[in-house]
């Protein structure tokens, strides 16, 4: 199974559609990614089976390319994303980001990688806490990675919101609740922040 049909060529190249590209220069390269969840039963919680959530998924993404995982509800799209970021452990496979093996990275390497990788969910309102102002939620990523002081973070949040036309009144938007903001523009701002 493959997220995108790729035809292997000689010399470490692949063909997607009608163009050849070097696989070793891929921004993200996923090979045979597998994630199985154990089914446990009985008093001792012994493993009696496996849920095969992701089974041998392979794809590569070059710089400037976009990949959309499309499928029915429950088919493993979110599990792929969470496994790529090591939010849940993979059963097997290989994930390389800018040539670095993600699944075998140390804790500090993983933290550094997460500054460059993120999941962007399709529904921004499902990704946001309806009880916290938008500015605070956008700033959380900058705080988690210890980027900038309070003034620099506030400036960065306002820049991103303004650039994506979330609203003309930035003071209101930063303190606004998510349900009072246009979803598409909010999603664009969230995607571009980090």
XYZ file of C-alpha atoms in Angstrom:
194
model
C 0.000 0.000 0.000
C 1.290 3.453 -0.801
C -0.161 6.897 -0.162
C 1.039 8.002 -3.606
C 1.924 5.703 -6.482
C 5.690 5.829 -6.945
C 7.550 3.889 -9.604
C 11.145 3.025 -8.575
C 13.817 3.917 -11.137
C 17.520 3.150 -11.368
C 19.986 5.312 -9.463
C 17.876 6.069 -6.371
C 15.216 7.940 -8.347
C 11.434 7.604 -8.287
C 8.831 8.680 -10.794
C 5.626 10.305 -9.615
C 3.393 11.125 -12.535
C 5.669 12.158 -15.380
C 8.608 13.616 -13.463
C 11.612 11.910 -11.936
C 13.011 13.034 -8.587
C 15.889 11.934 -6.375
C 14.545 10.071 -3.344
C 17.616 10.835 -1.243
C 16.757 14.573 -1.324
C 13.240 14.079 0.012
C 12.153 16.403 2.796
C 10.157 13.529 4.291
C 10.584 9.882 3.328
C 8.405 7.191 4.895
C 9.127 3.519 4.221
C 6.858 0.651 5.248
C 5.385 2.455 8.257
C 3.412 0.064 10.465
C 1.378 0.776 13.593
C -0.541 -2.034 15.286
C -2.442 -1.603 18.534
C -2.667 -4.622 20.840
C -6.038 -6.055 21.816
C -5.904 -7.176 25.448
C -8.288 -9.457 27.253
C -8.719 -11.320 30.517
C -7.639 -10.672 34.068
C -3.931 -10.563 33.160
C -4.596 -8.304 30.144
C -2.809 -10.644 27.742
C -2.524 -9.652 24.090
C -5.073 -11.667 22.125
C -4.858 -9.855 18.787
C -3.801 -6.712 16.954
C -5.660 -3.804 15.353
C -3.754 -3.053 12.153
C -4.243 0.723 12.091
C -1.414 1.469 9.617
C 0.082 -1.268 7.490
C 3.147 -0.706 5.240
C 2.541 2.937 4.264
C 5.296 4.430 2.100
C 5.639 7.865 0.491
C 8.088 10.720 0.032
C 7.587 14.461 -0.073
C 10.003 16.830 -1.787
C 10.465 20.463 -0.691
C 7.574 22.578 -1.929
C 5.252 19.604 -2.354
C 2.055 18.995 -0.440
C 0.638 15.600 0.431
C -2.935 15.066 1.474
C -3.900 11.815 3.190
C -7.441 11.040 2.147
C -9.611 8.184 3.308
C -12.635 7.063 5.206
C -13.075 7.799 8.870
C -10.988 5.400 10.953
C -8.646 4.352 8.127
C -5.454 5.544 9.893
C -4.798 9.076 8.578
C -4.371 10.617 12.025
C -2.428 7.578 13.230
C 0.056 8.106 10.378
C 0.544 11.745 11.424
C 0.932 10.932 15.098
C 3.382 8.133 14.321
C 5.467 10.404 12.067
C 5.862 12.834 14.972
C 6.457 10.014 17.490
C 3.422 11.047 19.487
C 2.693 7.322 19.420
C 5.388 4.683 18.788
C 5.577 2.926 15.420
C 5.477 -0.859 15.315
C 8.044 -0.825 12.494
C 9.190 1.148 9.481
C 11.380 4.118 8.740
C 10.675 7.862 8.791
C 13.388 10.226 7.594
C 13.002 14.012 7.875
C 15.733 15.958 6.054
C 17.780 12.746 6.071
C 17.509 12.201 9.846
C 15.825 9.021 11.106
C 12.886 10.202 13.226
C 11.822 6.908 14.788
C 15.273 6.296 16.320
C 15.977 9.892 17.384
C 16.851 10.648 21.003
C 14.481 12.636 23.195
C 16.381 15.915 22.569
C 16.590 15.236 18.811
C 12.856 14.543 18.741
C 12.125 17.829 20.502
C 14.266 19.655 17.948
C 12.529 17.872 15.056
C 9.099 18.832 16.392
C 9.991 22.498 15.913
C 10.084 21.780 12.187
C 7.234 19.256 11.894
C 3.602 19.599 12.877
C 0.152 18.202 12.259
C -2.405 20.622 10.858
C -5.909 19.296 11.288
C -8.548 19.992 8.653
C -10.995 21.549 11.114
C -9.301 24.412 13.015
C -12.157 24.608 15.495
C -11.595 20.982 16.468
C -7.941 21.853 17.110
C -8.664 24.821 19.353
C -9.930 25.090 22.891
C -13.207 27.047 22.695
C -12.583 28.516 26.155
C -9.183 30.110 25.443
C -8.511 33.230 23.359
C -6.996 32.574 19.917
C -3.832 34.548 20.655
C -3.052 32.455 23.721
C -3.523 29.215 21.796
C -1.363 30.288 18.868
C 1.334 31.466 21.277
C 1.432 28.050 23.011
C 3.652 26.557 20.287
C 6.141 29.388 20.628
C 6.150 28.972 24.408
C 6.615 25.202 24.190
C 9.770 25.675 22.100
C 10.954 28.654 24.179
C 10.970 30.983 21.165
C 11.181 34.715 21.907
C 10.147 36.793 24.878
C 6.572 37.857 25.588
C 6.725 40.917 23.304
C 8.327 38.982 20.416
C 5.762 36.190 20.698
C 2.860 38.655 20.741
C 4.280 40.431 17.695
C 4.685 37.104 15.844
C 1.090 36.060 16.621
C -0.281 39.411 15.368
C 1.913 39.244 12.209
C 0.636 35.799 11.273
C -3.001 36.650 11.915
C -2.692 39.896 9.938
C -0.871 38.261 7.003
C -3.685 35.734 6.621
C -6.445 38.299 6.905
C -8.078 36.764 9.946
C -9.463 40.201 10.841
C -8.702 43.884 10.450
C -8.893 44.457 14.200
C -5.940 42.434 15.501
C -6.438 43.452 19.112
C -9.929 41.932 19.016
C -8.811 38.789 17.146
C -5.954 37.934 19.507
C -8.361 38.040 22.440
C -11.335 36.589 20.497
C -12.689 33.140 21.060
C -12.249 30.633 18.187
C -15.956 30.373 17.339
C -16.009 34.102 16.467
C -13.322 33.812 13.758
C -13.582 32.649 10.093
C -12.393 29.018 9.997
C -10.488 29.002 6.688
C -8.441 32.062 7.518
C -7.775 30.832 11.023
C -6.552 27.498 9.621
C -4.149 29.301 7.236
C -2.765 31.351 10.123
C -2.262 28.258 12.280
C -0.483 26.443 9.414
C 1.996 29.270 8.849
C 2.781 30.225 12.434
C 5.717 27.942 13.175
